XYZ file of C-alpha atoms in Angstrom:
662
model
C -25.465 16.330 -8.060
C -28.236 18.782 -7.382
C -32.023 18.924 -6.962
C -34.458 16.511 -8.545
C -31.697 14.575 -10.272
C -30.089 13.864 -6.893
C -33.323 12.438 -5.481
C -33.907 10.258 -8.539
C -30.373 8.875 -8.401
C -30.612 8.399 -4.624
C -33.879 6.450 -4.961
C -32.425 4.245 -7.682
C -29.316 3.706 -5.614
C -31.309 2.731 -2.511
C -33.518 0.331 -4.464
C -30.440 -1.243 -6.022
C -28.806 -1.572 -2.598
C -31.731 -3.342 -0.986
C -32.307 -5.566 -3.998
C -28.672 -6.643 -4.245
C -28.333 -7.173 -0.496
C -31.552 -9.168 -0.435
C -30.377 -11.448 -3.253
C -26.978 -12.068 -1.657
C -28.378 -12.664 1.828
C -31.097 -15.007 0.561
C -28.480 -17.175 -1.131
C -26.191 -16.878 1.887
C -28.990 -17.944 4.248
C -29.704 -21.058 2.176
C -26.021 -22.042 2.046
C -25.486 -21.218 5.718
C -28.293 -23.535 6.800
C -26.630 -26.370 4.875
C -23.136 -25.645 6.172
C -24.363 -25.229 9.751
C -25.614 -28.824 9.822
C -22.302 -30.075 8.378
C -20.271 -28.020 10.873
C -22.388 -29.319 13.760
C -21.822 -32.904 12.627
C -18.056 -32.318 12.401
C -17.998 -30.750 15.862
C -19.939 -33.592 17.510
C -17.783 -36.176 15.742
C -14.607 -34.453 16.933
C -15.923 -34.352 20.500
C -16.687 -38.080 20.429
C -13.546 -39.268 18.652
C -11.104 -36.830 20.237
C -7.931 -35.682 18.553
C -6.136 -32.383 18.313
C -2.620 -31.091 17.893
C 0.451 -31.245 20.079
C 0.251 -29.874 23.609
C 1.879 -26.421 23.765
C 4.730 -26.097 26.234
C 4.204 -22.447 27.102
C 1.314 -21.414 29.315
C -1.550 -19.528 27.691
C -3.550 -16.916 29.567
C -7.207 -16.636 28.740
C -7.859 -12.894 29.018
C -4.569 -10.995 28.670
C -6.139 -7.549 28.326
C -8.407 -7.520 31.379
C -8.331 -4.012 32.911
C -6.014 -2.834 30.132
C -6.285 -0.221 27.424
C -3.914 -0.171 24.454
C -3.296 3.514 23.909
C -4.557 7.054 24.240
C -3.106 10.271 22.915
C -3.601 13.488 21.000
C -3.488 13.782 17.226
C -4.731 16.231 14.604
C -7.729 15.114 12.569
C -9.345 16.635 9.498
C -13.059 17.091 10.144
C -15.441 16.215 7.342
C -18.151 18.649 8.435
C -16.132 21.890 8.209
C -12.941 20.841 6.389
C -10.719 22.016 9.221
C -8.001 20.387 11.283
C -8.669 19.928 14.977
C -6.733 18.470 17.861
C -8.473 15.240 18.836
C -7.987 12.837 21.726
C -7.987 9.185 20.640
C -8.543 6.256 22.988
C -7.898 2.614 22.042
C -9.449 0.157 24.553
C -8.905 -3.601 24.712
C -11.414 -4.043 21.853
C -9.107 -2.053 19.532
C -12.073 0.051 18.351
C -10.750 3.628 18.239
C -12.852 6.262 20.021
C -12.141 9.919 19.267
C -13.071 12.860 21.497
C -12.966 16.643 21.231
C -10.255 16.660 23.892
C -8.907 14.723 26.851
C -11.164 16.582 29.273
C -14.207 15.200 27.445
C -12.819 11.685 27.785
C -11.988 12.180 31.482
C -15.586 13.258 32.130
C -16.815 9.947 30.614
C -18.799 11.778 27.948
C -19.617 9.820 24.773
C -17.029 9.994 21.963
C -17.537 11.976 18.768
C -17.185 8.726 16.890
C -15.744 5.215 16.879
C -13.623 3.535 14.216
C -13.706 -0.209 13.661
C -10.527 -0.761 11.646
C -11.481 -4.027 9.923
C -10.637 -3.828 6.220
C -8.716 -0.567 6.497
C -5.204 0.150 5.270
C -2.918 2.500 7.208
C -1.100 4.899 4.861
C 1.571 7.476 5.622
C 1.896 9.249 2.280
C -0.530 11.072 0.011
C 0.938 9.253 -2.999
C -0.226 5.904 -1.610
C -3.651 7.324 -0.895
C -4.106 8.891 -4.338
C -3.120 5.629 -6.035
C -5.872 3.801 -4.156
C -8.423 6.553 -4.785
C -7.671 6.579 -8.512
C -8.061 2.814 -8.773
C -11.378 2.836 -6.877
C -13.139 5.034 -9.448
C -11.922 4.209 -12.966
C -12.087 7.100 -15.364
C -11.665 9.695 -12.618
C -7.922 10.036 -12.245
C -5.572 12.824 -11.357
C -3.426 14.422 -14.034
C 0.315 14.301 -13.678
C 1.377 17.077 -11.331
C -2.120 17.793 -10.048
C -2.494 18.736 -6.407
C -4.160 16.375 -3.910
C -7.622 17.325 -2.689
C -6.382 17.598 0.894
C -3.681 19.872 2.259
C -1.830 18.465 5.269
C -0.368 21.110 7.593
C 2.769 19.010 8.103
C 4.751 16.453 6.139
C 3.765 13.579 8.448
C 0.254 12.440 7.461
C -1.588 9.281 8.486
C -4.639 7.981 6.653
C -7.081 5.142 7.178
C -8.308 3.973 3.758
C -11.141 1.525 3.119
C -12.517 0.446 -0.278
C -16.109 1.148 0.840
C -16.235 2.912 4.219
C -15.362 6.447 5.311
C -11.727 7.520 5.191
C -9.955 9.181 8.118
C -7.173 11.759 7.870
C -4.719 12.492 10.669
C -1.541 14.492 10.972
C 1.366 14.768 13.414
C 4.363 17.065 13.648
C 7.346 14.716 13.854
C 8.506 11.565 12.124
C 8.838 9.818 15.478
C 5.190 10.500 16.301
C 4.185 9.308 12.847
C 6.028 6.009 13.288
C 4.443 5.365 16.672
C 0.929 6.257 15.555
C 1.419 4.144 12.439
C 2.337 1.138 14.606
C -0.699 1.654 16.853
C -3.126 2.040 13.939
C -1.695 -1.006 12.186
C -2.233 -3.029 15.352
C -5.867 -1.907 15.413
C -6.283 -3.083 11.813
C -4.459 -6.336 12.507
C -6.658 -7.120 15.495
C -9.932 -6.157 13.796
C -9.128 -8.236 10.712
C -8.753 -11.296 12.943
C -12.338 -10.919 14.061
C -13.961 -14.372 13.817
C -13.858 -16.182 17.143
C -12.643 -19.787 17.206
C -14.712 -20.291 20.354
C -17.826 -20.529 18.163
C -17.023 -24.071 17.066
C -20.067 -24.409 14.812
C -20.979 -20.874 13.734
C -17.471 -19.864 12.631
C -16.708 -22.822 10.304
C -20.265 -22.703 8.970
C -19.881 -19.004 8.213
C -16.430 -19.196 6.593
C -17.395 -22.197 4.454
C -20.595 -20.469 3.349
C -18.760 -17.306 2.306
C -16.139 -19.327 0.446
C -18.728 -21.456 -1.384
C -20.766 -18.381 -2.293
C -17.743 -16.632 -3.788
C -16.707 -19.774 -5.657
C -20.189 -19.958 -7.165
C -19.589 -16.402 -8.438
C -16.270 -17.504 -9.957
C -14.063 -15.992 -7.226
C -11.513 -18.528 -6.072
C -8.378 -17.818 -4.079
C -7.668 -15.690 -1.034
C -9.876 -12.689 -0.308
C -8.475 -9.621 1.432
C -11.904 -8.473 2.611
C -12.558 -11.627 4.638
C -12.001 -9.508 7.721
C -13.950 -8.226 10.676
C -17.134 -9.568 12.229
C -19.738 -11.470 10.148
C -21.844 -8.391 9.315
C -18.754 -6.608 7.943
C -17.673 -9.615 5.894
C -21.168 -10.024 4.462
C -21.275 -6.318 3.619
C -17.969 -6.708 1.792
C -19.492 -9.662 -0.041
C -22.446 -7.551 -1.164
C -20.263 -4.593 -2.135
C -18.038 -6.834 -4.240
C -20.887 -7.254 -6.718
C -22.763 -4.019 -5.994
C -19.857 -1.627 -6.521
C -19.571 -2.150 -10.315
C -23.299 -1.412 -10.629
C -22.904 1.721 -8.514
C -20.015 2.919 -10.669
C -22.063 2.467 -13.816
C -25.023 4.319 -12.296
C -23.224 7.109 -10.433
C -19.964 7.779 -12.261
C -21.482 9.540 -15.317
C -23.428 11.863 -12.992
C -20.457 12.977 -10.887
C -19.730 16.600 -11.763
C -17.172 19.183 -10.784
C -13.435 19.138 -10.445
C -11.397 16.027 -9.828
C -11.327 16.296 -6.041
C -15.084 16.971 -5.916
C -15.871 13.841 -7.913
C -13.530 11.746 -5.790
C -14.930 13.131 -2.547
C -18.557 12.625 -3.650
C -17.769 9.068 -4.663
C -16.280 8.380 -1.210
C -19.363 9.820 0.506
C -21.684 7.719 -1.667
C -19.844 4.435 -1.081
C -19.698 5.100 2.668
C -23.450 5.768 2.819
C -24.209 2.660 0.769
C -21.859 0.543 2.878
C -23.599 1.663 6.080
C -27.015 0.757 4.667
C -25.780 -2.606 3.433
C -24.124 -3.404 6.759
C -27.307 -2.660 8.691
C -29.320 -4.914 6.406
C -26.716 -7.699 6.512
C -26.547 -7.575 10.300
C -30.282 -8.073 10.771
C -30.600 -10.807 8.147
C -27.533 -12.670 9.426
C -28.971 -12.670 12.943
C -32.181 -14.193 11.583
C -30.205 -16.944 9.805
C -28.190 -17.756 12.937
C -31.245 -17.786 15.203
C -33.040 -20.164 12.854
C -30.119 -22.605 12.904
C -29.524 -22.295 16.642
C -33.195 -23.032 17.322
C -32.839 -26.384 15.530
C -29.426 -27.222 17.035
C -30.515 -29.416 19.946
C -32.744 -31.541 17.693
C -30.004 -31.940 15.076
C -27.378 -32.775 17.684
C -29.553 -35.458 19.273
C -30.100 -37.040 15.851
C -26.350 -36.940 15.076
C -25.401 -38.615 18.360
C -27.993 -41.336 17.854
C -27.013 -42.179 14.259
C -23.333 -41.154 14.226
C -22.007 -44.548 13.069
C -24.501 -44.828 10.224
C -23.799 -41.258 9.073
C -20.039 -41.916 9.055
C -20.499 -45.175 7.130
C -22.711 -43.478 4.554
C -20.253 -40.611 4.154
C -17.298 -42.965 3.670
C -19.220 -44.887 1.006
C -19.990 -41.701 -0.945
C -16.435 -40.416 -0.448
C -14.959 -43.543 -2.044
C -17.266 -43.154 -5.043
C -16.289 -39.501 -5.507
C -12.579 -40.339 -5.074
C -12.779 -42.745 -7.998
C -13.887 -39.884 -10.250
C -11.900 -36.969 -8.823
C -8.540 -38.434 -7.733
C -7.163 -39.296 -11.197
C -7.793 -35.734 -12.378
C -6.479 -34.237 -9.139
C -3.276 -36.290 -9.218
C -2.596 -35.276 -12.807
C -3.087 -31.613 -11.898
C -0.843 -32.055 -8.855
C 1.995 -33.505 -10.857
C 1.937 -30.804 -13.527
C 0.877 -27.619 -11.741
C 1.397 -28.012 -7.971
C 4.346 -30.218 -7.045
C 6.941 -28.156 -8.976
C 6.017 -25.065 -6.907
C 5.584 -26.436 -3.370
C 9.227 -26.089 -2.410
C 9.684 -22.543 -3.735
C 6.484 -21.252 -2.118
C 7.386 -22.916 1.179
C 10.781 -21.195 1.070
C 9.092 -17.854 0.382
C 6.883 -18.389 3.445
C 9.546 -19.779 5.780
C 12.250 -17.140 5.457
C 10.408 -13.963 6.567
C 8.082 -15.766 8.977
C 10.939 -17.461 10.802
C 12.873 -14.191 10.972
C 9.823 -12.634 12.598
C 9.586 -15.360 15.247
C 13.334 -15.132 15.927
C 12.897 -11.388 16.432
C 10.107 -12.093 18.937
C 12.570 -14.208 20.911
C 15.240 -11.487 20.701
C 12.883 -8.702 21.827
C 11.814 -10.829 24.787
C 15.468 -11.556 25.614
C 16.465 -7.882 25.461
C 13.687 -6.878 27.852
C 14.863 -9.469 30.390
C 18.495 -8.391 30.011
C 17.467 -4.825 30.858
C 15.637 -6.077 33.930
C 18.654 -8.127 35.043
C 21.000 -5.157 34.663
C 18.770 -2.930 36.761
C 18.343 -5.567 39.450
C 22.134 -5.697 39.974
C 22.045 -2.293 41.641
C 18.599 -2.438 43.187
C 17.377 -6.014 43.389
C 14.184 -5.477 45.352
C 10.740 -6.888 44.708
C 9.528 -3.347 44.022
C 12.126 -2.958 41.237
C 11.146 -6.309 39.747
C 7.482 -5.295 39.897
C 8.179 -2.072 37.991
C 9.898 -3.970 35.178
C 7.348 -6.773 35.076
C 4.502 -4.265 34.806
C 6.007 -3.240 31.453
C 7.079 -6.704 30.313
C 3.696 -8.282 31.107
C 2.058 -6.417 28.204
C 5.009 -6.648 25.804
C 3.053 -8.644 23.205
C 0.421 -5.897 22.974
C 2.876 -3.022 22.668
C 2.765 -2.359 18.896
C 5.813 -0.079 18.958
C 8.047 -2.626 20.691
C 6.649 -5.429 18.517
C 7.095 -3.440 15.304
C 10.550 -4.875 14.545
C 9.006 -8.371 14.696
C 6.114 -7.452 12.432
C 8.399 -5.775 9.897
C 10.338 -9.008 9.341
C 7.302 -10.901 8.091
C 6.088 -7.914 6.045
C 8.940 -8.740 3.675
C 7.021 -11.854 2.605
C 6.639 -11.837 -1.152
C 4.937 -14.304 -3.477
C 5.855 -12.338 -6.570
C 5.519 -14.394 -9.711
C 3.205 -16.868 -7.984
C 0.272 -14.630 -7.077
C -1.198 -14.531 -10.566
C -0.637 -18.238 -11.211
C -2.455 -19.312 -8.050
C -4.946 -16.442 -7.777
C -3.470 -15.036 -4.560
C -4.792 -11.483 -4.380
C -2.157 -10.307 -1.904
C 0.310 -11.772 0.621
C -1.269 -9.522 3.284
C -3.627 -12.350 4.288
C -0.635 -14.477 5.286
C 1.362 -11.576 6.720
C -1.383 -10.560 9.139
C -2.029 -14.145 10.197
C 1.680 -14.655 10.939
C 1.759 -11.413 12.925
C -1.199 -12.499 15.063
C 0.585 -15.804 15.771
C 3.776 -13.923 16.677
C 1.884 -11.742 19.126
C 0.298 -14.840 20.678
C 3.695 -16.516 20.974
C 5.162 -13.471 22.707
C 2.297 -13.321 25.188
C 2.639 -17.041 25.946
C 6.358 -16.570 26.634
C 5.778 -13.518 28.840
C 2.953 -15.164 30.802
C 5.007 -18.313 31.370
C 7.983 -16.256 32.545
C 5.705 -14.270 34.874
C 4.375 -17.388 36.563
C 7.794 -19.015 36.969
C 9.416 -15.835 38.286
C 6.550 -15.190 40.692
C 6.844 -18.731 42.034
C 10.600 -18.247 42.540
C 10.158 -14.894 44.292
C 7.588 -16.367 46.651
C 9.832 -19.282 47.616
C 13.332 -17.729 47.438
C 12.859 -13.974 47.705
C 15.219 -11.630 45.848
C 18.443 -13.343 46.852
C 20.632 -13.957 43.790
C 17.946 -12.312 41.649
C 19.992 -12.155 38.426
C 20.572 -15.905 38.418
C 16.916 -16.495 39.205
C 15.889 -14.391 36.202
C 18.399 -16.244 34.001
C 17.137 -19.680 35.081
C 13.539 -18.656 34.438
C 14.493 -17.272 31.032
C 16.371 -20.437 30.010
C 13.383 -22.531 31.002
C 11.043 -20.371 28.928
C 13.359 -20.220 25.891
C 13.374 -24.009 25.458
C 9.612 -24.088 25.484
C 9.431 -21.064 23.181
C 11.612 -22.775 20.559
C 9.459 -25.907 20.638
C 6.158 -24.036 20.410
C 7.556 -21.694 17.754
C 8.422 -24.679 15.591
C 4.970 -26.227 16.084
C 3.123 -22.979 15.362
C 5.184 -22.163 12.276
C 4.836 -25.639 10.774
C 1.075 -25.456 11.198
C 1.057 -21.975 9.651
C 3.107 -23.154 6.643
C 0.772 -26.090 6.042
C -2.342 -23.924 6.288
C -0.859 -21.229 4.033
C 0.087 -23.757 1.355
C -3.420 -25.201 1.463
C -4.905 -21.699 1.153
C -2.785 -21.139 -1.938
C -3.204 -24.490 -3.697
C -6.739 -25.684 -2.846
C -8.618 -22.758 -4.479
C -6.463 -23.139 -7.588
C -7.173 -26.875 -7.776
C -10.892 -26.363 -7.222
C -10.978 -23.762 -9.975
C -9.274 -26.156 -12.391
C -11.248 -29.275 -11.419
C -14.746 -27.862 -10.909
C -15.640 -27.480 -14.623
C -14.991 -31.166 -15.319
C -16.243 -32.585 -11.996
C -19.223 -30.424 -11.022
C -21.617 -32.023 -13.506
C -20.885 -35.496 -12.106
C -21.430 -34.657 -8.427
C -25.282 -34.526 -8.301
C -25.610 -38.245 -9.056
C -23.695 -39.080 -5.879
C -26.307 -37.272 -3.782
C -28.695 -40.111 -4.666
C -26.465 -42.533 -2.728
C -27.135 -40.714 0.564
C -30.088 -41.660 2.783
C -32.530 -38.780 2.969
C -32.275 -38.655 6.776
C -28.510 -38.112 6.497
C -28.527 -35.756 3.505
C -28.294 -32.568 5.574
C -25.031 -33.774 7.171
C -23.436 -35.170 4.013
C -23.069 -32.756 1.095
C -21.321 -33.920 -2.062
C -19.840 -30.435 -2.641
C -18.085 -30.621 0.715
C -16.865 -34.161 0.084
C -15.493 -33.086 -3.302
C -13.442 -30.376 -1.582
C -12.268 -32.821 1.106
C -11.051 -35.230 -1.577
C -9.138 -32.439 -3.317
C -7.654 -31.313 0.006
C -6.441 -34.790 0.952
C -4.944 -35.286 -2.500
C -2.462 -32.440 -1.961
C -2.059 -32.743 1.806
C 0.463 -35.569 1.560
C 2.842 -33.490 -0.585
C 2.505 -30.467 1.697
C 3.100 -32.512 4.843
C 6.168 -34.084 3.247
C 7.633 -30.724 2.210
C 7.249 -29.272 5.718
C 8.584 -32.475 7.273
C 11.704 -32.382 5.093
C 12.333 -28.779 6.132
C 12.129 -29.867 9.776
C 14.422 -32.873 9.278
C 17.019 -30.531 7.783
C 16.516 -28.199 10.807
C 15.897 -25.334 8.421
C 14.932 -22.170 10.297
C 15.178 -24.111 13.583
C 12.128 -26.275 12.863
C 11.824 -29.423 14.995
C 10.992 -32.885 13.667
C 7.506 -34.197 14.408
C 9.078 -37.081 16.366
C 10.347 -34.629 19.009
C 7.501 -34.492 21.511
C 7.747 -32.703 24.844
C 4.212 -33.310 26.102
C 3.937 -33.349 29.904
C 7.668 -32.660 30.143
C 7.042 -30.051 32.821
C 3.856 -31.025 34.695
C 4.551 -28.674 37.614
C 4.540 -25.720 35.220
C 1.147 -26.569 33.746
C -0.366 -26.460 37.213
C 0.449 -22.740 37.136
C -1.551 -22.336 33.941
C -4.777 -21.981 35.911
C -3.366 -19.035 37.861
C -4.639 -15.547 37.006
C -2.350 -12.880 35.577
C -0.219 -11.269 38.268
C -0.809 -7.648 39.220
C 2.817 -6.815 39.940
C 2.180 -3.262 41.108
C -0.463 -4.351 43.586
C 1.513 -7.326 44.901
C 4.995 -5.830 45.187
C 4.630 -2.139 44.368
C 4.113 -0.961 47.926
C 1.009 0.361 49.675
C -0.081 3.906 48.983
C -3.177 5.889 49.870
C -5.051 6.730 46.719
C -8.235 8.501 45.848
C -10.984 6.453 44.224
C -10.286 8.192 40.890
C -6.578 7.361 41.127
C -7.444 3.745 41.866
C -9.761 3.614 38.843
C -7.073 5.018 36.544
C -4.466 2.636 37.938
C -6.743 -0.370 37.514
C -7.203 0.378 33.814
C -3.557 0.315 32.763
C -2.384 1.512 29.382
C -0.039 -0.651 27.323
C 1.500 2.151 25.231
C 2.402 5.499 26.781
C 3.271 7.915 24.008
C 1.892 11.419 24.050
C 1.236 13.882 26.841
C -1.211 16.580 25.777
C 0.142 20.038 26.577
C -2.323 22.180 24.690
C -3.149 22.244 21.003
C -1.666 23.914 17.996
C -3.529 27.010 16.836
C -2.106 26.449 13.372
C -3.770 23.047 12.991
C -6.980 24.256 14.554
C -7.567 26.857 11.884
C -6.111 25.131 8.833
C -8.885 24.150 6.405
C -8.641 21.664 3.603
C -8.413 23.234 0.164
C -11.828 24.100 -1.209
C -10.702 24.630 -4.804
C -8.175 22.318 -6.411
C -6.230 23.433 -9.463
C -5.525 20.450 -11.649
C -2.731 22.094 -13.620
C 0.941 22.265 -12.681
C 0.623 25.958 -11.817
C -1.833 25.121 -9.086
C 0.485 22.480 -7.714
C 3.295 25.019 -7.488
C 1.045 27.498 -5.663
C 0.027 24.849 -3.170
C 3.646 23.856 -2.599
C 4.421 27.450 -1.658
C 1.467 27.471 0.747
C 2.689 24.283 2.436
C 6.207 25.674 2.791
C 4.825 28.829 4.393
C 2.709 26.730 6.729
C 5.716 24.649 7.780
C 7.748 27.731 8.622
C 5.074 29.103 10.978
C 4.476 25.880 12.883
C 3.623 26.255 16.574
C 4.220 24.007 19.626
C 2.725 20.534 19.596
C 2.048 17.708 22.062
C 5.184 16.433 23.736
C 6.368 12.978 22.702
C 7.509 10.748 25.538
C 9.187 7.390 25.404
């Protein structure tokens, strides 16, 4: 942008950033304080009254990734500072935050990484066409002409990109399609894990936070699912700020972006990344202040709730009945006309791909055990079993082996319904289903581990194949039951996520003006635990819940997709198994792998085991090391043809690359 003009624009931009962030966080802090008290009341009430869902049949381990890393390997990365490709060593620990190093030697020396990537909110792309479509849509009015060359030249035809609407983009490249597929699976798993960032262990903070974000967006007129509800609270709040700040930035910055197409696009990316970093820092500090303020008052609030619980419940029920009288007639009319006709079709759209994904989880698990049984026929020793179980124990966290499961649910489509019900994208439901599938696989593997270990300790390896088969049959029955329970819960929650925002959007204009008068019915001492806005939403939720429960129940009665009826309960059907649930994960190599003298470094490496073993670094490619991105982009067809010739010449002179291992 140049000189004095740059400084003026930068100052305006910074002032706008701080002002917008301050406004959003001030409103968020006020709402959060209200929702925190409500969430605390709900938590204390649940603790006193009890409740909960059906007891899972499979065992669940608490910390599956202790002493584990997900992946490490070599890949080519385009460097922003000098526009050149370099061989980089990437390491993915159990946090799924990607660290990248100059080389493996740097990592082995425990030196700090060049950088770390938190993948929350990113999309993993494997074609420049996908990337350019997203870039063009992010900056209206700055679009590529037909046939224009991309602003980045990849030295091979197998690119990988991490795209984010606000944060820095990352560009990688590999030499074979097989490498690309494996890296794509690993990167997608990083995104999937990071997007599932809010911990359910925070029984007050998490519901208070999610309800506050939802209510804030609804006040801005944004109902429906939100793709950027991903990551940790500071990231989500930054996304919330950027949602309203970005249009202002475009209006301020876009007219001042000069140069060729790729220069304008690149400058816009750098600006949004810088703004996003500033916003995130500000959101982090202000969110911490809001949480600390609420946590400081928690013990006093909780003591008050426990003392006056009955009176608070009675007061809430009285107000709820008053609000029902106003809201229910309108809600039931809306249900009959706009919701009930679509419940069945949307449920079908959810059930088919999700159930196929869970069935594939079962099949992948089965195939791994079949391979182990076959190998134990010839060499049925505890050492052989240990070798196989070392691999199987982390099956759920092996993104390449789980890819076939994830792909099934990626076929989920709500086409034709998204616009009607303000569903921005099915990706929210796809990623949630994939997380549940991974959890189900790990439960099955952990349960099998414990049963097999118990059998080996009592019976040894005699008749090992039959022992494996009996353990597998025992696990499969429990898997089918838990799979049904998990999927039914997922279907109910997904339907609520689709219908409730739509109903609130339709009902709020006619009901919102009547709600304040009900606040007068609440005793002042109880007013922080009883909010009429929350009761209004609860009434709307319960109005549609009956129809949703009935639709899912009918699907189970018909045994569609192997769903079980609610009347089939297997609680405490295997009490001896649940005693094993307190056992730690089994270190198969240490227990049965034989004793060997090892150096302290070898022991350290062995203790931190890697789930995915993909690439052995055998030097780097000189071609990639010295290949710069294109500094001048020709936007006419002639330039595209010249670049095509350059790429073809590059491909023909390709040099050796890291070896791919299975």
